[in-house]
Amino acid sequence: QPHTAYPKDFKGRKLLITAGPTFEDLDPVRYLGNRSTGRMGIALAEAAAARGATVHLVLGPTSLTTDAAGVTVHNVRSAREMHAASVANWPKADAAILAAAVADYRPKKIAGQKIKKGEKPLKVELVRNPDIAAELGEDKKTNQRLVGFALETENGLENARRKLERKNLDFIVLNSPNDKGAAFGHTTNKIQLVDHNKVTPFELKPKAEVANDILDALVSIL
Ligand code: CTP
Ligand code: CA
């Protein structure tokens, strides 16, 4: 039902949303990235703003963006930049939705010059990035709500529940790249919402409508 008008049920609410990939530089011209386009997170930001929220969207490098009224876009590149922008905007937020595909690792050193090829295999040492979700979860006040995403290729529910607990989330949006038309690179998504007591499955639908399903679940616990 694309023409359903939503009430301004997020009026007066401040939301932090992360979206898109992160790029972890290897040298001045190369990086490690991932296939996230940011489309789901941008859809969430636009839907929340349409429902009256003030949104801070921390957006990794992608060709997509938004100029929707009520959405302030913070463009970042690396996980550490996304971490800094997210931590800065968390204290005044009523809720955060972490839709970004954050790189778990980054190259230990960024080479100052373009790496030249040689005969030997190239070894790159990777170090852990900060876990933004886990940190926001640690600093979560009783009146704040935290929503994560999980993209799993196997043992989806079990992994999602583990992340829900470990990161102190209120619920987690599980999507599987195995489902046709879902997750990365698609305009549609098929999700399950997993909280501490139940699992709620949804049909495959456009990401704008998926966004409103997620926001319905969030507004009910704000
Ligand atoms: N997340 C985050 N910061 C990170 C890694 C993940 O904020 N450094 C967030 C994601 O935005 C998502 C949730 O944590 O909302 C789960 O991300 P996921 O990659 O599935 O979980 P990980 O804990 O990184 O576990 P793994 O990749 O090993 O499955
Ligand atoms: Ca990860």
Short mmCIF file of N, CA and C in Angstrom, two decimals, residues 62-182:
data_model
loop_
_atom_site.label_atom_id
_atom_site.label_comp_id
_atom_site.label_asym_id
_atom_site.label_seq_id
_atom_site.Cartn_x
_atom_site.Cartn_y
_atom_site.Cartn_z
N THR A 62 28.82 6.20 -0.88
CA THR A 62 27.88 5.59 -1.82
C THR A 62 27.42 6.69 -2.77
N SER A 63 26.93 6.29 -3.94
CA SER A 63 26.45 7.30 -4.90
C SER A 63 25.07 7.80 -4.52
N LEU A 64 24.40 7.11 -3.60
CA LEU A 64 23.06 7.53 -3.18
C LEU A 64 23.15 8.53 -2.05
N THR A 65 22.17 9.43 -1.97
CA THR A 65 22.07 10.32 -0.82
C THR A 65 20.60 10.74 -0.70
N THR A 66 20.31 11.71 0.15
CA THR A 66 18.95 12.22 0.26
C THR A 66 19.00 13.70 0.56
N ASP A 67 18.02 14.43 0.06
CA ASP A 67 17.91 15.84 0.43
C ASP A 67 16.56 16.08 1.13
N ALA A 68 16.02 15.00 1.71
CA ALA A 68 14.71 15.11 2.37
C ALA A 68 14.77 16.10 3.52
N ALA A 69 13.70 16.89 3.66
CA ALA A 69 13.59 17.82 4.78
C ALA A 69 13.58 17.02 6.08
N GLY A 70 14.31 17.51 7.08
CA GLY A 70 14.35 16.82 8.36
C GLY A 70 15.49 15.83 8.49
N VAL A 71 16.25 15.63 7.40
CA VAL A 71 17.39 14.70 7.45
C VAL A 71 18.70 15.49 7.29
N THR A 72 19.58 15.40 8.28
CA THR A 72 20.92 15.96 8.18
C THR A 72 21.87 14.82 7.83
N VAL A 73 22.56 14.95 6.70
CA VAL A 73 23.46 13.88 6.25
C VAL A 73 24.89 14.19 6.71
N HIS A 74 25.50 13.22 7.38
CA HIS A 74 26.92 13.33 7.76
C HIS A 74 27.68 12.32 6.90
N ASN A 75 28.40 12.80 5.91
CA ASN A 75 29.14 11.90 5.02
C ASN A 75 30.45 11.48 5.66
N VAL A 76 30.66 10.17 5.73
CA VAL A 76 31.90 9.62 6.29
C VAL A 76 32.45 8.58 5.33
N ARG A 77 33.70 8.17 5.55
CA ARG A 77 34.33 7.17 4.67
C ARG A 77 34.66 5.88 5.42
N SER A 78 35.44 5.99 6.46
CA SER A 78 35.92 4.79 7.16
C SER A 78 35.04 4.46 8.36
N ALA A 79 35.25 3.26 8.90
CA ALA A 79 34.53 2.86 10.11
C ALA A 79 34.85 3.81 11.27
N ARG A 80 36.10 4.25 11.34
CA ARG A 80 36.45 5.13 12.45
C ARG A 80 35.77 6.49 12.33
N GLU A 81 35.62 6.98 11.09
CA GLU A 81 34.87 8.24 10.90
C GLU A 81 33.39 8.03 11.24
N MET A 82 32.84 6.88 10.84
CA MET A 82 31.43 6.59 11.13
C MET A 82 31.23 6.47 12.65
N HIS A 83 32.19 5.85 13.30
CA HIS A 83 32.16 5.72 14.76
C HIS A 83 32.13 7.09 15.44
N ALA A 84 33.02 7.98 15.01
CA ALA A 84 33.10 9.31 15.64
C ALA A 84 31.80 10.09 15.46
N ALA A 85 31.26 10.08 14.25
CA ALA A 85 30.02 10.83 13.98
C ALA A 85 28.84 10.22 14.75
N SER A 86 28.83 8.91 14.90
CA SER A 86 27.73 8.24 15.59
C SER A 86 27.77 8.50 17.09
N VAL A 87 28.95 8.36 17.67
CA VAL A 87 29.11 8.61 19.10
C VAL A 87 28.75 10.05 19.45
N ALA A 88 29.10 10.98 18.55
CA ALA A 88 28.80 12.40 18.79
C ALA A 88 27.29 12.67 18.78
N ASN A 89 26.55 11.92 17.99
CA ASN A 89 25.11 12.19 17.85
C ASN A 89 24.22 11.30 18.72
N TRP A 90 24.81 10.35 19.43
CA TRP A 90 24.02 9.40 20.23
C TRP A 90 23.39 10.01 21.47
N PRO A 91 24.12 10.83 22.26
CA PRO A 91 23.54 11.30 23.54
C PRO A 91 22.21 12.02 23.39
N LYS A 92 22.01 12.77 22.31
CA LYS A 92 20.76 13.52 22.18
C LYS A 92 19.69 12.77 21.38
N ALA A 93 19.99 11.54 20.98
CA ALA A 93 19.03 10.77 20.17
C ALA A 93 18.07 9.98 21.05
N ASP A 94 16.82 9.85 20.59
CA ASP A 94 15.87 8.97 21.26
C ASP A 94 16.08 7.52 20.86
N ALA A 95 16.58 7.35 19.63
CA ALA A 95 16.83 5.99 19.14
C ALA A 95 17.87 6.03 18.03
N ALA A 96 18.54 4.90 17.85
CA ALA A 96 19.45 4.75 16.72
C ALA A 96 19.09 3.49 15.96
N ILE A 97 19.18 3.57 14.63
CA ILE A 97 19.00 2.40 13.77
C ILE A 97 20.30 2.24 12.99
N LEU A 98 20.97 1.12 13.21
CA LEU A 98 22.31 0.93 12.65
C LEU A 98 22.22 0.01 11.44
N ALA A 99 22.03 0.65 10.28
CA ALA A 99 21.85 -0.10 9.04
C ALA A 99 23.13 -0.19 8.23
N ALA A 100 24.20 0.44 8.72
CA ALA A 100 25.45 0.45 7.94
C ALA A 100 26.13 -0.91 7.92
N ALA A 101 26.82 -1.18 6.82
CA ALA A 101 27.67 -2.37 6.70
C ALA A 101 29.09 -1.92 7.03
N VAL A 102 29.40 -1.95 8.32
CA VAL A 102 30.67 -1.42 8.81
C VAL A 102 31.77 -2.47 8.64
N ALA A 103 32.90 -2.09 8.08
CA ALA A 103 34.01 -3.02 7.94
C ALA A 103 34.48 -3.45 9.33
N ASP A 104 34.61 -4.74 9.54
CA ASP A 104 35.08 -5.22 10.84
C ASP A 104 36.57 -4.98 11.02
N TYR A 105 37.30 -4.90 9.89
CA TYR A 105 38.76 -4.75 9.93
C TYR A 105 39.21 -3.63 9.00
N ARG A 106 40.35 -3.07 9.29
CA ARG A 106 41.00 -2.10 8.39
C ARG A 106 42.47 -2.47 8.28
N PRO A 107 43.12 -2.09 7.17
CA PRO A 107 44.56 -2.32 7.07
C PRO A 107 45.28 -1.61 8.22
N LYS A 108 46.24 -2.31 8.82
CA LYS A 108 46.95 -1.74 9.96
C LYS A 108 47.66 -0.44 9.56
N LYS A 109 48.26 -0.45 8.38
CA LYS A 109 48.96 0.75 7.88
C LYS A 109 48.35 1.16 6.55
N ILE A 110 48.17 2.47 6.36
CA ILE A 110 47.82 2.99 5.04
C ILE A 110 49.13 3.40 4.38
N ALA A 111 49.50 2.74 3.28
CA ALA A 111 50.77 3.08 2.61
C ALA A 111 50.71 4.53 2.12
N GLY A 112 51.81 5.23 2.28
CA GLY A 112 51.86 6.64 1.87
C GLY A 112 51.86 6.81 0.36
N GLN A 113 52.42 5.82 -0.32
CA GLN A 113 52.48 5.84 -1.79
C GLN A 113 51.75 4.62 -2.33
N LYS A 114 51.39 4.69 -3.59
CA LYS A 114 50.73 3.57 -4.25
C LYS A 114 51.62 2.33 -4.16
N ILE A 115 51.04 1.21 -3.70
CA ILE A 115 51.81 -0.02 -3.54
C ILE A 115 52.17 -0.58 -4.91
N LYS A 116 53.48 -0.85 -5.12
CA LYS A 116 53.94 -1.41 -6.40
C LYS A 116 53.89 -2.93 -6.33
N LYS A 117 53.58 -3.56 -7.45
CA LYS A 117 53.53 -5.03 -7.41
C LYS A 117 54.94 -5.61 -7.46
N GLY A 118 55.06 -6.83 -6.85
CA GLY A 118 56.32 -7.55 -6.88
C GLY A 118 56.06 -9.02 -7.18
N GLU A 119 57.05 -9.85 -7.06
CA GLU A 119 56.87 -11.27 -7.38
C GLU A 119 56.19 -12.02 -6.24
N LYS A 120 56.44 -11.60 -4.99
CA LYS A 120 55.91 -12.33 -3.83
C LYS A 120 54.43 -11.98 -3.58
N PRO A 121 53.69 -12.90 -2.96
CA PRO A 121 52.31 -12.55 -2.57
C PRO A 121 52.34 -11.35 -1.63
N LEU A 122 51.34 -10.51 -1.72
CA LEU A 122 51.27 -9.33 -0.84
C LEU A 122 50.53 -9.71 0.42
N LYS A 123 51.13 -9.42 1.57
CA LYS A 123 50.44 -9.67 2.83
C LYS A 123 50.01 -8.34 3.42
N VAL A 124 48.73 -8.26 3.79
CA VAL A 124 48.21 -7.05 4.40
C VAL A 124 47.71 -7.41 5.79
N GLU A 125 48.22 -6.74 6.80
CA GLU A 125 47.73 -7.02 8.15
C GLU A 125 46.49 -6.17 8.42
N LEU A 126 45.45 -6.83 8.93
CA LEU A 126 44.20 -6.13 9.23
C LEU A 126 43.99 -6.08 10.74
N VAL A 127 43.52 -4.95 11.22
CA VAL A 127 43.23 -4.80 12.65
C VAL A 127 41.74 -4.50 12.84
N ARG A 128 41.22 -4.78 14.02
CA ARG A 128 39.78 -4.61 14.29
C ARG A 128 39.36 -3.14 14.31
N ASN A 129 38.21 -2.88 13.75
CA ASN A 129 37.57 -1.56 13.86
C ASN A 129 36.70 -1.52 15.12
N PRO A 130 36.39 -0.31 15.58
CA PRO A 130 35.45 -0.23 16.71
C PRO A 130 34.08 -0.78 16.32
N ASP A 131 33.38 -1.37 17.28
CA ASP A 131 32.01 -1.85 17.06
C ASP A 131 31.06 -0.75 17.54
N ILE A 132 30.53 -0.01 16.57
CA ILE A 132 29.69 1.15 16.89
C ILE A 132 28.45 0.71 17.66
N ALA A 133 27.79 -0.35 17.19
CA ALA A 133 26.57 -0.84 17.84
C ALA A 133 26.84 -1.21 19.29
N ALA A 134 27.91 -1.97 19.51
CA ALA A 134 28.22 -2.42 20.87
C ALA A 134 28.50 -1.23 21.79
N GLU A 135 29.17 -0.22 21.25
CA GLU A 135 29.48 0.95 22.09
C GLU A 135 28.25 1.77 22.41
N LEU A 136 27.39 1.98 21.42
CA LEU A 136 26.14 2.71 21.70
C LEU A 136 25.31 1.91 22.69
N GLY A 137 25.32 0.59 22.55
CA GLY A 137 24.58 -0.28 23.47
C GLY A 137 25.08 -0.15 24.90
N GLU A 138 26.38 0.00 25.05
CA GLU A 138 26.96 0.17 26.40
C GLU A 138 26.55 1.48 27.02
N ASP A 139 26.43 2.52 26.18
CA ASP A 139 26.09 3.86 26.67
C ASP A 139 24.61 4.14 26.60
N LYS A 140 23.79 3.12 26.36
CA LYS A 140 22.35 3.34 26.18
C LYS A 140 21.67 3.69 27.49
N LYS A 141 20.96 4.83 27.49
CA LYS A 141 20.19 5.21 28.67
C LYS A 141 18.83 4.51 28.63
N THR A 142 18.14 4.50 29.78
CA THR A 142 16.90 3.71 29.87
C THR A 142 15.82 4.20 28.89
N ASN A 143 15.88 5.48 28.52
CA ASN A 143 14.86 6.00 27.59
C ASN A 143 15.31 5.96 26.13
N GLN A 144 16.45 5.36 25.86
CA GLN A 144 16.92 5.26 24.47
C GLN A 144 16.68 3.85 23.92
N ARG A 145 16.45 3.77 22.61
CA ARG A 145 16.23 2.48 21.95
C ARG A 145 17.25 2.29 20.85
N LEU A 146 17.69 1.05 20.69
CA LEU A 146 18.77 0.75 19.75
C LEU A 146 18.36 -0.43 18.86
N VAL A 147 18.43 -0.20 17.55
CA VAL A 147 18.02 -1.20 16.56
C VAL A 147 19.21 -1.54 15.66
N GLY A 148 19.48 -2.82 15.52
CA GLY A 148 20.58 -3.24 14.66
C GLY A 148 20.07 -3.99 13.44
N PHE A 149 20.97 -4.26 12.55
CA PHE A 149 20.70 -5.09 11.36
C PHE A 149 21.62 -6.30 11.41
N ALA A 150 21.17 -7.39 10.87
CA ALA A 150 22.06 -8.54 10.70
C ALA A 150 21.82 -9.11 9.31
N LEU A 151 22.89 -9.31 8.60
CA LEU A 151 22.84 -9.95 7.28
C LEU A 151 23.59 -11.26 7.45
N GLU A 152 22.86 -12.35 7.38
CA GLU A 152 23.48 -13.65 7.67
C GLU A 152 23.30 -14.57 6.47
N THR A 153 24.33 -15.34 6.16
CA THR A 153 24.23 -16.32 5.08
C THR A 153 23.90 -17.70 5.64
N GLU A 154 24.06 -17.88 6.96
CA GLU A 154 23.69 -19.16 7.60
C GLU A 154 23.37 -18.93 9.08
N ASN A 155 22.59 -19.83 9.67
CA ASN A 155 22.19 -19.73 11.09
C ASN A 155 21.68 -18.33 11.46
N GLY A 156 20.80 -17.79 10.60
CA GLY A 156 20.35 -16.41 10.75
C GLY A 156 19.79 -16.07 12.11
N LEU A 157 18.79 -16.86 12.57
CA LEU A 157 18.13 -16.52 13.83
C LEU A 157 19.07 -16.60 15.02
N GLU A 158 19.87 -17.65 15.03
CA GLU A 158 20.81 -17.85 16.14
C GLU A 158 21.83 -16.71 16.20
N ASN A 159 22.39 -16.36 15.06
CA ASN A 159 23.36 -15.26 15.01
C ASN A 159 22.71 -13.93 15.37
N ALA A 160 21.49 -13.71 14.88
CA ALA A 160 20.79 -12.46 15.15
C ALA A 160 20.53 -12.32 16.66
N ARG A 161 20.08 -13.41 17.29
CA ARG A 161 19.80 -13.36 18.73
C ARG A 161 21.07 -13.10 19.53
N ARG A 162 22.17 -13.69 19.09
CA ARG A 162 23.44 -13.46 19.79
C ARG A 162 23.83 -11.99 19.72
N LYS A 163 23.66 -11.38 18.54
CA LYS A 163 24.00 -9.96 18.36
C LYS A 163 23.07 -9.06 19.17
N LEU A 164 21.79 -9.45 19.22
CA LEU A 164 20.80 -8.71 20.00
C LEU A 164 21.26 -8.58 21.45
N GLU A 165 21.72 -9.69 22.02
CA GLU A 165 22.16 -9.71 23.42
C GLU A 165 23.49 -8.98 23.58
N ARG A 166 24.44 -9.34 22.74
CA ARG A 166 25.81 -8.85 22.92
C ARG A 166 25.90 -7.33 22.77
N LYS A 167 25.08 -6.77 21.87
CA LYS A 167 25.16 -5.33 21.59
C LYS A 167 24.11 -4.54 22.36
N ASN A 168 23.34 -5.23 23.22
CA ASN A 168 22.31 -4.56 24.02
C ASN A 168 21.28 -3.84 23.14
N LEU A 169 20.83 -4.52 22.07
CA LEU A 169 19.85 -3.94 21.15
C LEU A 169 18.43 -4.21 21.66
N ASP A 170 17.47 -3.40 21.21
CA ASP A 170 16.07 -3.66 21.54
C ASP A 170 15.43 -4.60 20.54
N PHE A 171 15.78 -4.46 19.27
CA PHE A 171 15.48 -5.51 18.30
C PHE A 171 16.45 -5.44 17.15
N ILE A 172 16.46 -6.49 16.35
CA ILE A 172 17.40 -6.57 15.24
C ILE A 172 16.63 -6.96 13.98
N VAL A 173 17.02 -6.36 12.88
CA VAL A 173 16.39 -6.61 11.58
C VAL A 173 17.25 -7.65 10.86
N LEU A 174 16.67 -8.82 10.69
CA LEU A 174 17.43 -9.90 10.05
C LEU A 174 17.06 -9.96 8.57
N ASN A 175 18.03 -9.86 7.71
CA ASN A 175 17.78 -10.12 6.29
C ASN A 175 18.83 -11.06 5.76
N SER A 176 18.41 -11.83 4.76
CA SER A 176 19.29 -12.87 4.24
C SER A 176 19.56 -12.64 2.77
N PRO A 177 20.84 -12.60 2.37
CA PRO A 177 21.14 -12.43 0.95
C PRO A 177 20.75 -13.65 0.14
N ASN A 178 20.37 -14.74 0.82
CA ASN A 178 19.90 -15.95 0.12
C ASN A 178 18.48 -15.77 -0.42
N ASP A 179 17.71 -14.86 0.23
CA ASP A 179 16.35 -14.61 -0.24
C ASP A 179 16.41 -13.82 -1.54
N LYS A 180 15.71 -14.28 -2.55
CA LYS A 180 15.67 -13.57 -3.84
C LYS A 180 15.12 -12.17 -3.65
N GLY A 181 15.80 -11.17 -4.19
CA GLY A 181 15.28 -9.81 -4.16
C GLY A 181 15.52 -9.08 -2.86
N ALA A 182 16.31 -9.69 -1.96
CA ALA A 182 16.52 -9.06 -0.65
C ALA A 182 17.96 -8.60 -0.47
#
